[in-house]
mmCIF file of C-alpha atoms in Angstrom:
data_model
loop_
_atom_site.group_PDB
_atom_site.id
_atom_site.type_symbol
_atom_site.label_atom_id
_atom_site.label_comp_id
_atom_site.label_asym_id
_atom_site.label_seq_id
_atom_site.Cartn_x
_atom_site.Cartn_y
_atom_site.Cartn_z
ATOM 1 C CA UNK A 1 91.157 84.629 119.764
ATOM 2 C CA UNK A 2 88.559 82.243 118.388
ATOM 3 C CA UNK A 3 88.156 82.003 114.674
ATOM 4 C CA UNK A 4 88.536 80.113 111.442
ATOM 5 C CA UNK A 5 91.818 79.787 109.605
ATOM 6 C CA UNK A 6 92.321 78.697 106.021
ATOM 7 C CA UNK A 7 95.546 77.869 104.308
ATOM 8 C CA UNK A 8 97.132 78.562 102.012
ATOM 9 C CA UNK A 9 95.900 82.024 101.070
ATOM 10 C CA UNK A 10 96.883 81.499 97.436
ATOM 11 C CA UNK A 11 97.272 78.166 95.683
ATOM 12 C CA UNK A 12 98.348 77.369 92.160
ATOM 13 C CA UNK A 13 97.609 74.015 90.601
ATOM 14 C CA UNK A 14 98.599 72.420 87.371
ATOM 15 C CA UNK A 15 95.900 70.682 85.394
ATOM 16 C CA UNK A 16 95.489 67.065 86.454
ATOM 17 C CA UNK A 17 96.685 67.614 90.007
ATOM 18 C CA UNK A 18 94.734 67.149 93.205
ATOM 19 C CA UNK A 19 95.127 69.850 95.833
ATOM 20 C CA UNK A 20 93.928 70.057 99.432
ATOM 21 C CA UNK A 21 92.709 73.241 101.113
ATOM 22 C CA UNK A 22 92.943 73.437 104.871
ATOM 23 C CA UNK A 23 90.233 74.759 107.220
ATOM 24 C CA UNK A 24 90.606 74.833 110.998
ATOM 25 C CA UNK A 25 88.326 76.372 113.623
ATOM 26 C CA UNK A 26 88.714 76.839 117.374
ATOM 27 C CA UNK A 27 85.160 78.053 117.971
ATOM 28 C CA UNK A 28 83.993 74.625 119.174
ATOM 29 C CA UNK A 29 81.438 74.670 116.367
ATOM 30 C CA UNK A 30 79.818 71.428 115.303
ATOM 31 C CA UNK A 31 78.936 72.307 111.724
ATOM 32 C CA UNK A 32 81.400 73.269 108.997
ATOM 33 C CA UNK A 33 80.913 74.202 105.361
ATOM 34 C CA UNK A 34 82.802 74.747 102.128
ATOM 35 C CA UNK A 35 81.659 77.304 99.588
ATOM 36 C CA UNK A 36 82.943 78.373 96.241
ATOM 37 C CA UNK A 37 82.656 82.013 95.176
ATOM 38 C CA UNK A 38 82.866 83.063 91.542
ATOM 39 C CA UNK A 39 82.343 86.574 90.154
ATOM 40 C CA UNK A 40 78.688 87.215 89.428
ATOM 41 C CA UNK A 41 77.527 83.936 90.992
ATOM 42 C CA UNK A 42 77.590 84.419 94.716
ATOM 43 C CA UNK A 43 78.346 81.663 97.196
ATOM 44 C CA UNK A 44 77.685 78.065 96.201
ATOM 45 C CA UNK A 45 77.749 75.231 98.728
ATOM 46 C CA UNK A 46 80.170 72.403 97.975
ATOM 47 C CA UNK A 47 80.023 70.206 101.087
ATOM 48 C CA UNK A 48 78.908 70.502 104.688
ATOM 49 C CA UNK A 49 79.415 68.508 107.853
ATOM 50 C CA UNK A 50 77.229 68.661 110.944
ATOM 51 C CA UNK A 51 79.277 66.282 113.107
ATOM 52 C CA UNK A 52 82.598 64.457 113.082
ATOM 53 C CA UNK A 53 82.837 61.575 110.612
ATOM 54 C CA UNK A 54 79.763 62.723 108.744
ATOM 55 C CA UNK A 55 79.422 65.027 105.740
ATOM 56 C CA UNK A 56 76.923 65.719 102.994
ATOM 57 C CA UNK A 57 77.129 66.960 99.411
ATOM 58 C CA UNK A 58 76.030 70.485 98.696
ATOM 59 C CA UNK A 59 74.877 71.928 95.394
ATOM 60 C CA UNK A 60 78.154 71.565 93.479
ATOM 61 C CA UNK A 61 80.036 68.604 95.023
ATOM 62 C CA UNK A 62 81.234 67.003 91.781
ATOM 63 C CA UNK A 63 85.029 67.014 91.563
ATOM 64 C CA UNK A 64 85.501 67.706 95.268
ATOM 65 C CA UNK A 65 86.000 65.544 98.344
ATOM 66 C CA UNK A 66 86.146 66.242 102.080
ATOM 67 C CA UNK A 67 86.862 64.530 105.384
ATOM 68 C CA UNK A 68 85.875 65.345 108.958
ATOM 69 C CA UNK A 69 88.079 63.308 111.276
ATOM 70 C CA UNK A 70 88.285 66.014 113.929
ATOM 71 C CA UNK A 71 85.753 68.580 115.089
ATOM 72 C CA UNK A 72 88.220 71.392 114.426
ATOM 73 C CA UNK A 73 89.225 70.434 110.900
ATOM 74 C CA UNK A 74 87.398 70.117 107.576
ATOM 75 C CA UNK A 75 89.857 69.875 104.645
ATOM 76 C CA UNK A 76 88.649 70.118 101.052
ATOM 77 C CA UNK A 77 90.353 68.291 98.209
ATOM 78 C CA UNK A 78 89.898 69.653 94.706
ATOM 79 C CA UNK A 79 90.422 66.718 92.408
ATOM 80 C CA UNK A 80 91.439 66.587 88.787
ATOM 81 C CA UNK A 81 87.810 65.742 87.988
ATOM 82 C CA UNK A 82 86.798 69.322 88.777
ATOM 83 C CA UNK A 83 86.809 70.897 85.328
ATOM 84 C CA UNK A 84 86.829 74.547 86.334
ATOM 85 C CA UNK A 85 88.464 74.808 89.762
ATOM 86 C CA UNK A 86 89.776 78.373 89.558
ATOM 87 C CA UNK A 87 87.782 80.226 92.225
ATOM 88 C CA UNK A 88 87.791 81.699 95.720
ATOM 89 C CA UNK A 89 87.078 78.994 98.317
ATOM 90 C CA UNK A 90 85.521 79.850 101.651
ATOM 91 C CA UNK A 91 85.192 77.712 104.742
ATOM 92 C CA UNK A 92 82.539 78.504 107.356
ATOM 93 C CA UNK A 93 81.262 77.111 110.624
ATOM 94 C CA UNK A 94 78.207 77.447 112.855
ATOM 95 C CA UNK A 95 77.410 76.630 116.441
ATOM 96 C CA UNK A 96 74.126 75.280 117.772
ATOM 97 C CA UNK A 97 72.355 78.125 115.985
ATOM 98 C CA UNK A 98 72.869 76.844 112.470
ATOM 99 C CA UNK A 99 71.891 80.129 110.931
ATOM 100 C CA UNK A 100 74.834 82.372 111.817
ATOM 101 C CA UNK A 101 77.725 81.258 109.662
ATOM 102 C CA UNK A 102 81.206 82.557 110.406
ATOM 103 C CA UNK A 103 83.708 82.531 107.582
ATOM 104 C CA UNK A 104 87.427 82.057 107.232
ATOM 105 C CA UNK A 105 89.619 84.387 105.153
ATOM 106 C CA UNK A 106 89.435 82.221 102.033
ATOM 107 C CA UNK A 107 91.835 80.473 99.655
ATOM 108 C CA UNK A 108 92.215 81.635 96.074
ATOM 109 C CA UNK A 109 92.909 78.666 93.803
ATOM 110 C CA UNK A 110 94.255 79.218 90.320
ATOM 111 C CA UNK A 111 94.747 76.484 87.759
ATOM 112 C CA UNK A 112 97.717 77.095 85.511
ATOM 113 C CA UNK B 1 63.599 82.745 89.526
ATOM 114 C CA UNK B 2 66.342 82.777 92.149
ATOM 115 C CA UNK B 3 65.283 82.329 95.770
ATOM 116 C CA UNK B 4 67.152 85.520 96.710
ATOM 117 C CA UNK B 5 67.570 88.481 94.391
ATOM 118 C CA UNK B 6 70.134 91.204 95.009
ATOM 119 C CA UNK B 7 71.318 93.948 92.688
ATOM 120 C CA UNK B 8 75.086 93.486 92.161
ATOM 121 C CA UNK B 9 75.673 97.221 91.643
ATOM 122 C CA UNK B 10 78.171 98.796 91.744
ATOM 123 C CA UNK B 11 76.684 101.497 93.919
ATOM 124 C CA UNK B 12 78.739 104.671 94.333
ATOM 125 C CA UNK B 13 77.866 107.255 96.974
ATOM 126 C CA UNK B 14 79.621 110.292 98.451
ATOM 127 C CA UNK B 15 81.026 110.095 101.951
ATOM 128 C CA UNK B 16 78.372 110.885 104.561
ATOM 129 C CA UNK B 17 75.460 109.664 102.452
ATOM 130 C CA UNK B 18 72.820 107.228 103.675
ATOM 131 C CA UNK B 19 73.142 103.941 101.825
ATOM 132 C CA UNK B 20 70.251 101.586 101.219
ATOM 133 C CA UNK B 21 70.982 97.985 100.207
ATOM 134 C CA UNK B 22 68.151 95.592 99.441
ATOM 135 C CA UNK B 23 67.228 91.984 98.766
ATOM 136 C CA UNK B 24 64.008 90.304 97.803
ATOM 137 C CA UNK B 25 63.222 86.650 98.320
ATOM 138 C CA UNK B 26 60.615 84.158 97.237
ATOM 139 C CA UNK B 27 60.701 81.491 99.958
ATOM 140 C CA UNK B 28 58.164 82.443 102.644
ATOM 141 C CA UNK B 29 59.755 79.877 104.996
ATOM 142 C CA UNK B 30 62.826 82.070 105.499
ATOM 143 C CA UNK B 31 62.876 83.314 109.078
ATOM 144 C CA UNK B 32 66.495 84.280 109.767
ATOM 145 C CA UNK B 33 68.000 87.171 107.870
ATOM 146 C CA UNK B 34 71.627 88.195 107.845
ATOM 147 C CA UNK B 35 73.870 90.784 106.257
ATOM 148 C CA UNK B 36 77.537 90.128 105.591
ATOM 149 C CA UNK B 37 80.248 92.565 104.568
ATOM 150 C CA UNK B 38 83.039 91.277 102.353
ATOM 151 C CA UNK B 39 86.154 93.264 101.581
ATOM 152 C CA UNK B 40 88.037 92.431 98.411
ATOM 153 C CA UNK B 41 89.866 89.080 98.624
ATOM 154 C CA UNK B 42 88.620 88.472 102.189
ATOM 155 C CA UNK B 43 86.025 86.220 103.787
ATOM 156 C CA UNK B 44 82.532 87.593 104.544
ATOM 157 C CA UNK B 45 82.055 89.119 107.981
ATOM 158 C CA UNK B 46 78.667 88.884 109.724
ATOM 159 C CA UNK B 47 77.301 92.395 110.244
ATOM 160 C CA UNK B 48 73.693 92.044 111.299
ATOM 161 C CA UNK B 49 71.373 89.197 112.170
ATOM 162 C CA UNK B 50 67.648 89.381 112.712
ATOM 163 C CA UNK B 51 64.887 86.883 113.238
ATOM 164 C CA UNK B 52 61.741 88.925 112.953
ATOM 165 C CA UNK B 53 60.088 91.626 110.930
ATOM 166 C CA UNK B 54 60.889 95.194 111.869
ATOM 167 C CA UNK B 55 64.100 97.101 112.432
ATOM 168 C CA UNK B 56 67.316 96.248 114.224
ATOM 169 C CA UNK B 57 69.919 98.893 114.812
ATOM 170 C CA UNK B 58 73.640 98.566 115.544
ATOM 171 C CA UNK B 59 75.594 101.791 115.431
ATOM 172 C CA UNK B 60 75.437 103.223 111.916
ATOM 173 C CA UNK B 61 73.757 100.101 110.577
ATOM 174 C CA UNK B 62 70.027 99.313 110.532
ATOM 175 C CA UNK B 63 68.591 96.064 109.233
ATOM 176 C CA UNK B 64 64.970 96.061 108.183
ATOM 177 C CA UNK B 65 62.804 93.053 107.390
ATOM 178 C CA UNK B 66 59.359 93.132 105.793
ATOM 179 C CA UNK B 67 58.145 89.549 105.623
ATOM 180 C CA UNK B 68 54.811 90.493 104.058
ATOM 181 C CA UNK B 69 56.674 91.931 101.070
ATOM 182 C CA UNK B 70 59.554 89.437 101.251
ATOM 183 C CA UNK B 71 61.973 92.352 101.275
ATOM 184 C CA UNK B 72 64.967 93.088 103.476
ATOM 185 C CA UNK B 73 67.154 96.165 103.653
ATOM 186 C CA UNK B 74 70.389 97.322 105.204
ATOM 187 C CA UNK B 75 70.817 101.052 105.824
ATOM 188 C CA UNK B 76 74.204 102.597 106.473
ATOM 189 C CA UNK B 77 74.162 106.097 107.946
ATOM 190 C CA UNK B 78 77.037 108.559 107.599
ATOM 191 C CA UNK B 79 78.793 106.253 105.155
ATOM 192 C CA UNK B 80 82.589 106.163 105.274
ATOM 193 C CA UNK B 81 85.198 105.157 102.686
ATOM 194 C CA UNK B 82 85.946 102.166 104.945
ATOM 195 C CA UNK B 83 82.403 100.938 104.233
ATOM 196 C CA UNK B 84 83.457 100.285 100.627
ATOM 197 C CA UNK B 85 82.924 96.554 100.248
ATOM 198 C CA UNK B 86 80.506 93.988 98.879
ATOM 199 C CA UNK B 87 77.416 93.416 101.016
ATOM 200 C CA UNK B 88 75.737 90.021 100.900
ATOM 201 C CA UNK B 89 72.289 89.289 102.226
ATOM 202 C CA UNK B 90 71.613 85.784 103.513
ATOM 203 C CA UNK B 91 68.600 83.972 104.865
ATOM 204 C CA UNK B 92 67.518 80.577 106.140
ATOM 205 C CA UNK B 93 64.549 78.499 107.249
ATOM 206 C CA UNK B 94 65.144 77.335 110.850
ATOM 207 C CA UNK B 95 62.330 74.811 110.729
ATOM 208 C CA UNK B 96 63.381 72.862 107.667
ATOM 209 C CA UNK B 97 64.537 69.985 109.847
ATOM 210 C CA UNK B 98 68.129 68.870 110.187
ATOM 211 C CA UNK B 99 70.530 71.076 108.273
ATOM 212 C CA UNK B 100 69.261 74.624 107.704
ATOM 213 C CA UNK B 101 70.689 75.735 104.407
ATOM 214 C CA UNK B 102 71.669 79.374 104.238
ATOM 215 C CA UNK B 103 70.870 81.015 100.918
ATOM 216 C CA UNK B 104 73.016 83.971 99.921
ATOM 217 C CA UNK B 105 72.374 86.881 97.619
ATOM 218 C CA UNK B 106 74.912 87.617 94.916
ATOM 219 C CA UNK B 107 76.204 90.683 96.804
ATOM 220 C CA UNK B 108 76.066 94.431 96.118
ATOM 221 C CA UNK B 109 79.363 96.212 95.586
ATOM 222 C CA UNK B 110 79.421 99.554 97.393
ATOM 223 C CA UNK B 111 81.932 102.335 96.891
ATOM 224 C CA UNK B 112 81.950 105.343 99.203
ATOM 225 C CA UNK B 113 83.810 108.217 97.618
ATOM 226 C CA UNK B 114 85.692 110.656 99.904
#
């Protein structure tokens, strides 16, 4: 079955640590995205990538970094510079029609 | 003013009721309109997708777009407890050039009571 996987499902981080969230898709989609979802704020775009080895900042990129070395993979690193990282993180991808975004199951990050 | 406005609810209805969920938007360039369903602690799932004004039906779900009023709706007929979820509207401008940013509503939490 084609789809998007994210791991881990739950992640706990101590203050000052960097953590990396995994996102893999087997939909052969070119574009991939990372969103952050907080209660009462909806989805906010962190980073997006339209092709391999290229990515762009979204609306709230500070404190985050990404890489896109393979078409299937778009990992997100939450660095210690992100002051309020506790949130639900969602990865998405789109095919040639950039408008229909398909989402993974999400990773819930909690800072202890 | 936000580009997309959506009442967060919660909206509680009895099983079997017709549910109406709505969003308004301010950007007249939006051409693609989508509805996502998100269960608690899960990723959003694409429910409906429409490009033009008018109605689009899929089973118990009908998406309606009124571009002149900048207003979109999702109707759920014969609502079921399994429909209890948060519903997010989303929209984008396909002619913005390059990356077409999708703008999401905040989501409306729906509870269908048996």
